[in-house]
Coordinates of C-alpha atoms and ligand atoms in Angstrom, one line a residue:
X1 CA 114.3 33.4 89.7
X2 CA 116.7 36.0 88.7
X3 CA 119.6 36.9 90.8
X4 CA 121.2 40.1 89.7
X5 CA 124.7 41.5 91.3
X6 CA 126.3 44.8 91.2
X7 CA 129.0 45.8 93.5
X8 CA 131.3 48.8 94.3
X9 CA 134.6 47.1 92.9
X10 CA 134.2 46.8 90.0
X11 CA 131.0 48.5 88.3
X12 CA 129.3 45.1 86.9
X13 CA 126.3 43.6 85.8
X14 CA 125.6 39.8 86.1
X15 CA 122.4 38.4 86.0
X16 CA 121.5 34.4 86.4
X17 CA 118.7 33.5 85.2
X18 CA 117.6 30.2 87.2
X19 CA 115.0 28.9 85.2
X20 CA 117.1 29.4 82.2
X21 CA 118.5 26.2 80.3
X22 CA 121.9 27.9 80.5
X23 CA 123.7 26.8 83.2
X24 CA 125.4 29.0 85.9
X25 CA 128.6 28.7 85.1
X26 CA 127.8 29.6 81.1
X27 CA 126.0 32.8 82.2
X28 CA 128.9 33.9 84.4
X29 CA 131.4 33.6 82.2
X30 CA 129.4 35.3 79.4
X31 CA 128.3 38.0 81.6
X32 CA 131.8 38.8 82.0
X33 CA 133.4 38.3 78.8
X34 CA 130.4 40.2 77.5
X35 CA 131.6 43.2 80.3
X36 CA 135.0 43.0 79.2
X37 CA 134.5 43.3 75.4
X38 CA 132.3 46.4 75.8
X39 CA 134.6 47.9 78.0
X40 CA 132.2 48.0 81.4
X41 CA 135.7 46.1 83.1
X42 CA 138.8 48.0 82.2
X43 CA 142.2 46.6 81.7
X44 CA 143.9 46.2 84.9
X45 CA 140.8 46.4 86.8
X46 CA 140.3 44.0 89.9
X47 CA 137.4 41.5 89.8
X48 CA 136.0 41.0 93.8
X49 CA 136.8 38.0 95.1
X50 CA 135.7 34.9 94.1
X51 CA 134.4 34.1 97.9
X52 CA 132.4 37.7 97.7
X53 CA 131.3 37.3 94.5
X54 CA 130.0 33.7 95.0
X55 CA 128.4 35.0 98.4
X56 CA 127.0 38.1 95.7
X57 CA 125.8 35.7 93.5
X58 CA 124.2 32.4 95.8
X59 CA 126.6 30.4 94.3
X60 CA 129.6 28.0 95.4
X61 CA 132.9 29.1 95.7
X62 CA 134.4 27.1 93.0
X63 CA 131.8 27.4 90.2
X64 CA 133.4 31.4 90.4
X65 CA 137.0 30.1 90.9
X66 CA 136.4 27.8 87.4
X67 CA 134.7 31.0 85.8
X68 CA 137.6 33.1 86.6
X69 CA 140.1 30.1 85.6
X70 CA 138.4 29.5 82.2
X71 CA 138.4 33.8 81.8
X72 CA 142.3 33.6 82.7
X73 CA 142.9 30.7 80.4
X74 CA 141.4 33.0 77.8
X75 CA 143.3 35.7 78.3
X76 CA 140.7 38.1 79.4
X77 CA 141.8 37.4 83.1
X78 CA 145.4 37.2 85.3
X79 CA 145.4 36.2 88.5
X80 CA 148.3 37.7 90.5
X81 CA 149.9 35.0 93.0
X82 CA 146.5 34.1 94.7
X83 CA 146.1 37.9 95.5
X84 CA 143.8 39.8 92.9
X85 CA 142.0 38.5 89.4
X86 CA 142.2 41.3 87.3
X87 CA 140.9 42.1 84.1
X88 CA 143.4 41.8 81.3
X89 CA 142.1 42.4 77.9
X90 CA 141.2 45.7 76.0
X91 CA 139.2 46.0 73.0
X92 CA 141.4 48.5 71.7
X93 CA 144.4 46.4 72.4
X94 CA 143.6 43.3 69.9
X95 CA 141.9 46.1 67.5
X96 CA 144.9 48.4 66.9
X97 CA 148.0 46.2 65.2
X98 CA 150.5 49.0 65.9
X99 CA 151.5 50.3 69.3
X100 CA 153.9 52.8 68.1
X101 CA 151.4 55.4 66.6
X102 CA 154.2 57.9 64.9
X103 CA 154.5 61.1 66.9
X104 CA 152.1 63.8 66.6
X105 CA 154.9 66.7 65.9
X106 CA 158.3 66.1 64.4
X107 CA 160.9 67.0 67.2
X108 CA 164.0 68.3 66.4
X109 CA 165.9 66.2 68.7
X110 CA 164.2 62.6 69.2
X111 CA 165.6 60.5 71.9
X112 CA 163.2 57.8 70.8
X113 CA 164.8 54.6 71.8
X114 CA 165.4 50.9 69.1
X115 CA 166.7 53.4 66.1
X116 CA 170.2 53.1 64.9
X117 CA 172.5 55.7 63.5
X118 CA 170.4 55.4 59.9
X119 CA 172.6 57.8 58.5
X120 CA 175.8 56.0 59.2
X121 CA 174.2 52.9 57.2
X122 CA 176.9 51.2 55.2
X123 CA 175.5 52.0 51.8
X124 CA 178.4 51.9 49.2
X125 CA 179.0 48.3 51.2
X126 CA 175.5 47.8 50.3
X127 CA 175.2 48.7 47.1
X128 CA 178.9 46.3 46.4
X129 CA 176.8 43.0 47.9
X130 CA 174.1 43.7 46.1
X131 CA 175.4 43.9 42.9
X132 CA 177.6 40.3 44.0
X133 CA 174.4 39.1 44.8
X134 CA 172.6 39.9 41.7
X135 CA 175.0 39.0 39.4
X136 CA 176.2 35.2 41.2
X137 CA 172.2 34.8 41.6
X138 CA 171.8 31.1 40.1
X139 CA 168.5 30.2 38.3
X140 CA 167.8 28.3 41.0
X141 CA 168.0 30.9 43.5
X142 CA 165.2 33.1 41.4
X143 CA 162.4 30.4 42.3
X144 CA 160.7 29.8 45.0
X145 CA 163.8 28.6 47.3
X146 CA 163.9 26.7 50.7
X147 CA 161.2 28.5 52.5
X148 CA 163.6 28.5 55.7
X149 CA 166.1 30.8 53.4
X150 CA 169.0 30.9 51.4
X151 CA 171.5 28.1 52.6
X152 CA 174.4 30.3 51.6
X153 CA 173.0 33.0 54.2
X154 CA 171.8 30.6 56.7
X155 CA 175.7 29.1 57.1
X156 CA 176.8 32.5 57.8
X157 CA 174.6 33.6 60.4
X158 CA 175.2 30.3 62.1
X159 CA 178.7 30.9 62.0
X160 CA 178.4 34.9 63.2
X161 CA 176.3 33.8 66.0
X162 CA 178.7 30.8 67.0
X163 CA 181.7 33.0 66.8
X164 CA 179.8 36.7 68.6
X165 CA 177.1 35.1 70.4
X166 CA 178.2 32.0 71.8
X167 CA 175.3 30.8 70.3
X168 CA 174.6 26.8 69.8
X169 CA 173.5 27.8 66.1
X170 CA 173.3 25.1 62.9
X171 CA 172.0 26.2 59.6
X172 CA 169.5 23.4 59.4
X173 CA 167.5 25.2 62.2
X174 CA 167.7 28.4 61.5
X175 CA 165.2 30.2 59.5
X176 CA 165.3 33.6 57.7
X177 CA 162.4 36.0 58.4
X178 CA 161.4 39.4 58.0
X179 CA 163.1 40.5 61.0
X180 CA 162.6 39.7 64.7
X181 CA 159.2 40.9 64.6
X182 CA 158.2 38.6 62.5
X183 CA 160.7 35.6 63.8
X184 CA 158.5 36.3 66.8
X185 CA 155.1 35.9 65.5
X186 CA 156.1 32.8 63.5
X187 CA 157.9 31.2 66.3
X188 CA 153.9 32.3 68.2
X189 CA 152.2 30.4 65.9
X190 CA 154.5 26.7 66.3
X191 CA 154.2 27.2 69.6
X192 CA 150.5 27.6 69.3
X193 CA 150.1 24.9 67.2
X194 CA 152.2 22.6 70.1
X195 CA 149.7 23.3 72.3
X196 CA 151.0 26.3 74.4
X197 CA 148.7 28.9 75.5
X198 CA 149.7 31.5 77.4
X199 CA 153.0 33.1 76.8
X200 CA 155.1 35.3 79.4
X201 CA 156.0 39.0 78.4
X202 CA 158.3 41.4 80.6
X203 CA 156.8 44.3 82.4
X204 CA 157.8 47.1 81.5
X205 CA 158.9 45.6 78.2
X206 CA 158.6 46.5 74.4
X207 CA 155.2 47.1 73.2
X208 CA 155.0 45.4 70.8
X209 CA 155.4 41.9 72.3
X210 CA 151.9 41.5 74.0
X211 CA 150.1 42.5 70.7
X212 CA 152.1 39.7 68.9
X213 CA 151.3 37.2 71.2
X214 CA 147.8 37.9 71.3
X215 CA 147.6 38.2 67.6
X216 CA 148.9 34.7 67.2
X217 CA 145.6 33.9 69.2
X218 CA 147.7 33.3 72.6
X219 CA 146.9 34.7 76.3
X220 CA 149.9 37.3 77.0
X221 CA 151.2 37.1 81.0
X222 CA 152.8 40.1 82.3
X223 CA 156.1 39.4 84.5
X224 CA 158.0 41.9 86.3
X225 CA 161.4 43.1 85.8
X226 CA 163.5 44.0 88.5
X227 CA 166.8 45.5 88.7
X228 CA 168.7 41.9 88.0
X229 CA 166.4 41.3 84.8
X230 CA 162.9 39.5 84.7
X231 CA 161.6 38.0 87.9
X232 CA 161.7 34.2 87.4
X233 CA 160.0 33.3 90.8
X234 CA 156.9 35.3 89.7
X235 CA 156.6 33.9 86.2
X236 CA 157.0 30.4 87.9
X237 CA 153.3 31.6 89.2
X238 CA 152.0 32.1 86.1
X239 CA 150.3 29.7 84.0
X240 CA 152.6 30.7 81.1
X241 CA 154.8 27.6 79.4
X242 CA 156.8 29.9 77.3
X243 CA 158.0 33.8 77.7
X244 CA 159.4 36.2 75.5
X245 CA 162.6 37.9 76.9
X246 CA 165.4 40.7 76.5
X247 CA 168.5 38.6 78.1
X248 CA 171.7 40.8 77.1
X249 CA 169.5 44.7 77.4
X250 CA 166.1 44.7 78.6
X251 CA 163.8 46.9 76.2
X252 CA 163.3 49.6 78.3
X253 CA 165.2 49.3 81.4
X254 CA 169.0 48.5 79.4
X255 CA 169.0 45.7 82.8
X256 CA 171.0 42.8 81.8
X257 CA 169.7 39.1 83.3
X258 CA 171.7 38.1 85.8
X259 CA 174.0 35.0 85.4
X260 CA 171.4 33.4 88.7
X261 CA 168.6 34.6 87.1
X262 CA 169.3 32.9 83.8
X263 CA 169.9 29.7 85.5
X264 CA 166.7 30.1 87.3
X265 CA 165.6 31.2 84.0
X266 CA 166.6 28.0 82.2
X267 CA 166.1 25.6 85.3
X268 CA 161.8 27.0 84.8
X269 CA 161.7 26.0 81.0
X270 CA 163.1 22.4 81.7
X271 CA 160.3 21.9 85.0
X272 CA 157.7 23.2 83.1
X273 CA 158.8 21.8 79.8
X274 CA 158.8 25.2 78.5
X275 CA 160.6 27.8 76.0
X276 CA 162.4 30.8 76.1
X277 CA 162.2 33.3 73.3
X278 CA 165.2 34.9 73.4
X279 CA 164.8 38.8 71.8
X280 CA 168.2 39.4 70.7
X281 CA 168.3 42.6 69.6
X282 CA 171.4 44.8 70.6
X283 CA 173.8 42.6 71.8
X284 CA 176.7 43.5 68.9
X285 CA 176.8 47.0 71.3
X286 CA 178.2 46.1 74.4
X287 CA 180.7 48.9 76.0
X288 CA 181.5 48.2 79.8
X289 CA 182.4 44.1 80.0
X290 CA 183.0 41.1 77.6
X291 CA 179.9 40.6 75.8
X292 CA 177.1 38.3 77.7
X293 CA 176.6 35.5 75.8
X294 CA 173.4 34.3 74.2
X295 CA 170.9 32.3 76.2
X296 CA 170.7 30.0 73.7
X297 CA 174.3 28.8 73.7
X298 CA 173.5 27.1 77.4
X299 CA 170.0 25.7 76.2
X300 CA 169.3 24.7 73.0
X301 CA 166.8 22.4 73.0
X302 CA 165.0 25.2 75.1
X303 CA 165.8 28.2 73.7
X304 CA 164.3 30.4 70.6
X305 CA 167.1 32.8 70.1
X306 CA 165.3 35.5 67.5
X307 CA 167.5 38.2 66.0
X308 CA 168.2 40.8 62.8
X309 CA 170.1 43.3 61.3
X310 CA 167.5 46.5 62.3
X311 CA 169.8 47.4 65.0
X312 CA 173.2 46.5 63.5
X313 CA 172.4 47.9 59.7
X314 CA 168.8 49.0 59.6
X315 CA 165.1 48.5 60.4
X316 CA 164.5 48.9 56.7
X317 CA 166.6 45.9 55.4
X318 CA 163.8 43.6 56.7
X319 CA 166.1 40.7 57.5
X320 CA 166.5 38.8 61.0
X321 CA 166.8 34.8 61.8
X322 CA 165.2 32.6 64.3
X323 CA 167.4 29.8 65.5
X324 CA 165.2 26.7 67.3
X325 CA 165.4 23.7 68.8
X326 CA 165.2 20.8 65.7
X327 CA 161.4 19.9 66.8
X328 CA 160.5 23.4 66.6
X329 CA 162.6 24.7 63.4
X330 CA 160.7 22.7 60.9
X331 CA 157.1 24.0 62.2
X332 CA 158.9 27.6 61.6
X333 CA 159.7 27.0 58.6
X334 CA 156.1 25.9 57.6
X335 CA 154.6 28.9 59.2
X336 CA 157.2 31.0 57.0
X337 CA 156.2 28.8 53.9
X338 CA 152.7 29.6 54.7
X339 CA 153.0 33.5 55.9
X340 CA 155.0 34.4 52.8
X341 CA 157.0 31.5 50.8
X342 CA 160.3 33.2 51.9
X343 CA 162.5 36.3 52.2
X344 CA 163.8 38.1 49.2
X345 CA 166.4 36.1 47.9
X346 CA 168.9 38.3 46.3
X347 CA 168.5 40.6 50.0
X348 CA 169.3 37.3 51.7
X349 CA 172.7 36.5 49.1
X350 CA 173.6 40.3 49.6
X351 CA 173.5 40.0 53.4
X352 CA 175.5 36.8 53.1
X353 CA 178.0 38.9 51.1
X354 CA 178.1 41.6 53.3
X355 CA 179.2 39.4 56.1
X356 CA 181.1 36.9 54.5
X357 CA 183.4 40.1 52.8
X358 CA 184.4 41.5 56.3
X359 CA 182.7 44.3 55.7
X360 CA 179.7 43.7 58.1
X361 CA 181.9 43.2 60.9
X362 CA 184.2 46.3 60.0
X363 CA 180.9 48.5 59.8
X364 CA 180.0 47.2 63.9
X365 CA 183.5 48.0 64.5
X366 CA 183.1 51.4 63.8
X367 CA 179.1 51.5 65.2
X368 CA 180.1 50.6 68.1
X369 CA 182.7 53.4 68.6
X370 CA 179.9 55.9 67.3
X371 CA 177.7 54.6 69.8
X372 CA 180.7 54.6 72.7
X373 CA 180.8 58.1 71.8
X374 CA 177.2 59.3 72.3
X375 CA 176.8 57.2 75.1
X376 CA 179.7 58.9 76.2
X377 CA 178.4 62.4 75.5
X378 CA 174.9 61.3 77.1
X379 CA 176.5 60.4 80.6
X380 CA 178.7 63.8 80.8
X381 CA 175.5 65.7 79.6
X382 CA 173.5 64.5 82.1
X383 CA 176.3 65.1 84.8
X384 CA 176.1 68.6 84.2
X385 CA 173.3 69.5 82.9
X386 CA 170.9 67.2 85.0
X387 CA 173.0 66.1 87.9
X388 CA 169.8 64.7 90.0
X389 CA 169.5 61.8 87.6
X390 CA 170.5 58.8 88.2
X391 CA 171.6 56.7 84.6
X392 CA 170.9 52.9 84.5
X393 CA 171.3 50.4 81.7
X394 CA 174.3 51.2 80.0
X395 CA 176.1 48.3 79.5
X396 CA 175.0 47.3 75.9
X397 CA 172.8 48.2 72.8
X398 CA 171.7 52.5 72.5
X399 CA 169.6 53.3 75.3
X400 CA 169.7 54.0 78.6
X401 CA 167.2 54.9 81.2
X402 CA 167.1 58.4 83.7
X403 CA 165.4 57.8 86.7
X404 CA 163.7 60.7 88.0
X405 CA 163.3 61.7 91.7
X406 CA 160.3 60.5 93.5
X407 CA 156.7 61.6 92.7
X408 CA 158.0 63.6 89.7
X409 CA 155.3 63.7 86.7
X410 CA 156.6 61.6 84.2
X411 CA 153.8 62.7 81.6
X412 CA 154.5 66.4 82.0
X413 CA 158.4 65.9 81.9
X414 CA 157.7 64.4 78.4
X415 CA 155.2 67.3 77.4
X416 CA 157.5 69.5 78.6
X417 CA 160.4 68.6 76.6
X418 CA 158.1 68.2 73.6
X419 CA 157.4 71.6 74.0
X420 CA 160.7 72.4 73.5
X421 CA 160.4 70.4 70.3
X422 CA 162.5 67.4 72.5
X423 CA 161.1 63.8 71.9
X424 CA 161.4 61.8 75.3
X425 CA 159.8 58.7 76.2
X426 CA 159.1 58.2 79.8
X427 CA 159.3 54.3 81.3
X428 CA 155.4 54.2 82.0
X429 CA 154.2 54.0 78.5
X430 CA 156.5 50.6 78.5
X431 CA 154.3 49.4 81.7
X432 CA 151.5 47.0 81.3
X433 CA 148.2 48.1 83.6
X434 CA 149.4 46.3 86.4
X435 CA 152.6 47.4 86.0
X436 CA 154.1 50.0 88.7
X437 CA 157.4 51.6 89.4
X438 CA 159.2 54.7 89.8
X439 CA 159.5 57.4 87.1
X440 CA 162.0 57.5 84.8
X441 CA 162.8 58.4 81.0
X442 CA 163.8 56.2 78.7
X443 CA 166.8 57.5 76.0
X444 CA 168.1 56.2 73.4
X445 CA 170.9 57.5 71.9
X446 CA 171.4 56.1 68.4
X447 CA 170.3 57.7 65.8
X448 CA 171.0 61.3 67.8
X449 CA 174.4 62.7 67.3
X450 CA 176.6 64.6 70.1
X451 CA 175.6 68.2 69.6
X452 CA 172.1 67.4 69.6
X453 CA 172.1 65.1 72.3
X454 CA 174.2 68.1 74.3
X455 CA 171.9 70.2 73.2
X456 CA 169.1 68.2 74.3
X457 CA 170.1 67.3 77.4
X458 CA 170.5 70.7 78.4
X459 CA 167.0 71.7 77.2
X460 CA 165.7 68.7 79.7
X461 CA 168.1 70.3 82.5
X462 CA 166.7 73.6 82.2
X463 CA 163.1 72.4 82.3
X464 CA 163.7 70.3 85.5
X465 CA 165.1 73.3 87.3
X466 CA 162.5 75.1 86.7
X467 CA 160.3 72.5 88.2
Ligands
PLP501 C1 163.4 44.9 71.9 C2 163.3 44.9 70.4 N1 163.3 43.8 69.8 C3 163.4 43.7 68.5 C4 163.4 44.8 67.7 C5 163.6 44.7 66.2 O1 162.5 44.3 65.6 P1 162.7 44.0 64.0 O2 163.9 43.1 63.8 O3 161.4 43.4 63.6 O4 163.0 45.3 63.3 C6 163.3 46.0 68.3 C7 163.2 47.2 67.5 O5 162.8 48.3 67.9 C8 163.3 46.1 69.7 O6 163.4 47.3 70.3

C-alpha cells in the first residue's frame, strides 16, 4: 500500500510505495533529492522533524535520521546543531559559475568592494620586468616548465611571504596558479581526492567560495562570523574537515580573527585532522597595528595559505601562489599539471623581477598610503555626512563595513543610492540563506578616489535623511 505525506512545513510530496522492490529508505531519499532539484524545497528551507516526519510517514525514527544524514553528506541538507535540517542546495546555484553578474547600470561612483586602485597600477615597472623577463627567458624556460612554476618566482614569494607574512613558506611547496581563485579550486580538488567531503565556508563571506567548493564536487558548510572572526565552536558541529577562511580581513565584515580564535581555530584542524585554507588576500594593507601574521606561519602542516597579486598589483595579472603542507603540495601541483600545464612563464619571471628589483615593495609603499588616504577620507565623510553610522573593519585591506540602524531596508538603501547613479553593496547579498544579521553596507574604497568617495558619501547622507 501506498503511504503518501504532505505537510504544512515544508510543501512536499513523498510517496512509499510498499509493495515496491525499492526499499524505504531509497524512496525517501529520492523523493527528496527529486524535490530539491526541481526546486519544490527551497534553499534554506526547514525539513519537519525527523520524529514528525517518521510519525508522517509509518516509519522509524532512524531510517529518516539516515535519509537526512546521507542528504547532508551530499550536500543537499545541513543540519544546524541538532536544531533544524534545512535544505541547502539550489539548482541555480551549481548551474550559474559566476556569482558576481556585472552591474546592470554603470555608476558613476562604485563603492564595489575587492578592486584596487587599477589606475595607480605600476605599469612603466611593468613594462621594465617584462622586457627583463623576455629577454633573460632561457630555452628551457619556453617549454613546458615545472608545472608547480617558475623556480626563480617560487624562491621569491617564499622569501616575501617569510619576510611580510610570517609565513612558514619553502619553494618546494609552493605552487603558482592563476590567482587565489584558482589556488582555491585546485587546493578543492587534492583535498577531494584525500578523501574530504564537506568543506566549511564563512557566513556572510565572499561569494564566490561556496560555488568553488561545490564545483570541485564537495558539500559547502555555512559557519557564522561573529564580531571576533569565524565562530570556531559552531564549525566544530559541522561535519566539515576542512574550511576556507579570511584570517587577517574577513570578506565582507573587514573583522580580523582573533588571536583565541585562531588558536581555537588551529587546535580544531589538529582534533579533526583537518585543514585550513587560508584566503590571504589583503593583508599587504594594514593601517591601525603591526600586521597580523599569517595563519600558516603557526601551522604548517595544517594550513593552506592561498594568495596573489589582484589586490596588491591587479586582478588582471592572473598570478597568485598556494603554499601547502609537503603531503598536500605535490597533489596541487598535479591538479595544476592537469587543469592547465602551468602559468605563463615569462608573467611568472616578470613578477619575480618585479619583486626581486624593489620595485614591488616600493609600489605597496606608496598603495598603502593611497589607501590610508581614502580610508581616511571615508571615515571623515561619513562623520559628517552620515553621522548615525557606525564604521567597522578598518584595520587592513580596502573595505570597510557601515552598519545601519535597526530595521532599516538594506535593499532600498542600495536602490536608492543606485538611483543616484551610486554603487553600494549591502552585507545581505554576502549572507548564505541561513545566514542572519543586522543591516549594513559594505564599502570598499580602492579603486574610488577622495572627491568621489566625498561626493558619494554625501549623496548616501542625503538619501538617509530623507528616510
Ligand atoms: C576574499 C577574496 N579572496 C580572494 C580574492 C582574489 O581572487 P583572485 O586572486 O582570484 O583574483 C578576492 C577578490 O575579490 C577576494 O575578495
Amino acid at each position: 500500500m501506498a503511504v503518501e505525506w504532505s505537510g504544512s512545513t515544508p510543501e512536499v510530496f513523498i510517496r512509499l510505495d510498499r509493495q515496491s522492490p525499492e526499499t524505504l529508505g531509497s524512496q525517501m531519499r529520492n523523493a527528496l533529492r527529486t524535490a530539491v532539484r526541481e526546486g519544490r524545497l527551497h534553499m534554506g528551507e526547514r525539513l519537519p522533524s525527523s520524529r514528525r516526519l517518521a510519525a508522517d510517514l509509518g516509519v522509524s525514527r532512524g531510517l529518516v535520521q539516515a535519509t537526512y544524514e546521507q542528504l547532508e553528506a551530499e550536500g543537499y541538507l545541513q543540519a544546524f546543531g541538532g536544531s533544524a535540517t534545512r535544505v541547502a542546495f539550489s539548482p541555480q546555484a551549481t548551474r550559474v559559475p559566476s556569482p558576481k553578474p556585472p552591474p546592470a547600470a554603470r555608476m558613476e561612483i562604485d563603492f564595489a568592494p575587492g578592486r584596487p586602485d587599477l589606475n595607480s597600477f605600476p605599469a612603466r615597472d611593468w613594462l621594465w620586468a617584462c622586457g627583463e623577463a623576455t629577454r633573460t627567458a632561457s630555452a628551457r624556460d619556453m617549454g613546458y616548465d615545472d608545472p608547480q612554476g617558475s623556480i626563480r618566482l617560487r624562491r621569491v614569494i617564499a622569501s616575501y611571504l617569510q619576510r611580510v607574512r610570517g609565513a612558514f613558506a619553502d619553494a618546494d611547496d609552493l605552487v603558482i596558479c592563476s590567482g587565489f581563485t584558482q589556488g582555491t579550486a585546485l587546493t578543492l580538488a587534492a583535498l577531494r581526492d584525500a578523501g574530504v567531503t564537506s568543506v566549511a565556508v564563512e557566513d556572510p563571506g565572499h561569494l564566490d567560495m561556496p560555488v568553488l567548493v561545490r564545483r570541485a564536487g564537495l558539500n559547502p558548510v555555512f559557519v557564522p562570523v561573529d564580531d571576533r572572526g569565524l565562530v570556531v565552536d559552531e564549525l566544530a558541529r559541522t561535519k566539515a574537515t576542512a574550511v576556507i577562511v579570511t584570517p587577517a580581513h574577513q570578506t565582507p565584515t573587514g573583522v580580523v580573527l582573533t588571536p583565541e580564535r585562531r588558536l581555537a581555530l588551529l587546535q580544531w584542524a589538529e582534533q579533526v585532522g583537518g585543514v585550513v585554507i587560508e584566503d590571504d588576500y589583503d593583508s599587504e594593507f594594514r593601517y591601525d597595528k603591526q600586521p597580523v601574521g599569517s595563519l600558516q606561519g603557526l601551522a604548517a602542516d595544517r594550513v593552506v595559505s592561498v594568495g596573489s597579486v589582484s589586490k596588491s598589483l591587479a586582478p588582471a595579472i592572473r598570478l597568485g601562489w598556494v603554499s601547502a603542507p609537503r603531503h598536500l603540495s605535490a597533489r596541487i601541483a598535479e591538479e595544476k599539471h592537469r587543469c592547465d600545464r602551468g602559468s605563463p612563464a615569462l608573467d611568472q619571471l616578470a613578477l619575480a623581477r618585479l619583486i626581486e628589483s624593489g620595485r614591488f615593495d616600493r609600489h605597496l609603499r606608496r598603495m598603502r598610503g593611497v589607501y590610508a588616504a581614502r580610508r581616511g577620507e571615508l571615515v571623515e565623510a561619513i562623520g559628517e555626512h552620515a553621522p548615525g553610522l557606525e564604521l567597522t573593519g578598518l584595520a587592513a585591506g580596502f573595505h570597510a563595513v557601515a552598519h545601519l540602524p535597526r530595521g532599516a531596508d538594506e535593499a532600498e538603501i542600495v536602490h536608492a543610492a543606485a538611483r543616484r547613479s551610486v554603487g553600494l553593496q549591502g552585507l545581505g547579498r554576502y549572507r548564505s540563506p541561513y545566514g542572519e544579521g543586522p543591516p549594513g553596507i559594505v564599502f570598499g574604497f580602492g579603486d574610488v578616489n577622495e572627491d568621489a568617495i566625498r561626493r558619494g558619501i554625501a549623496a548616501i547622507g542625503d538619501l538617509l535623511r530623507q528616510g
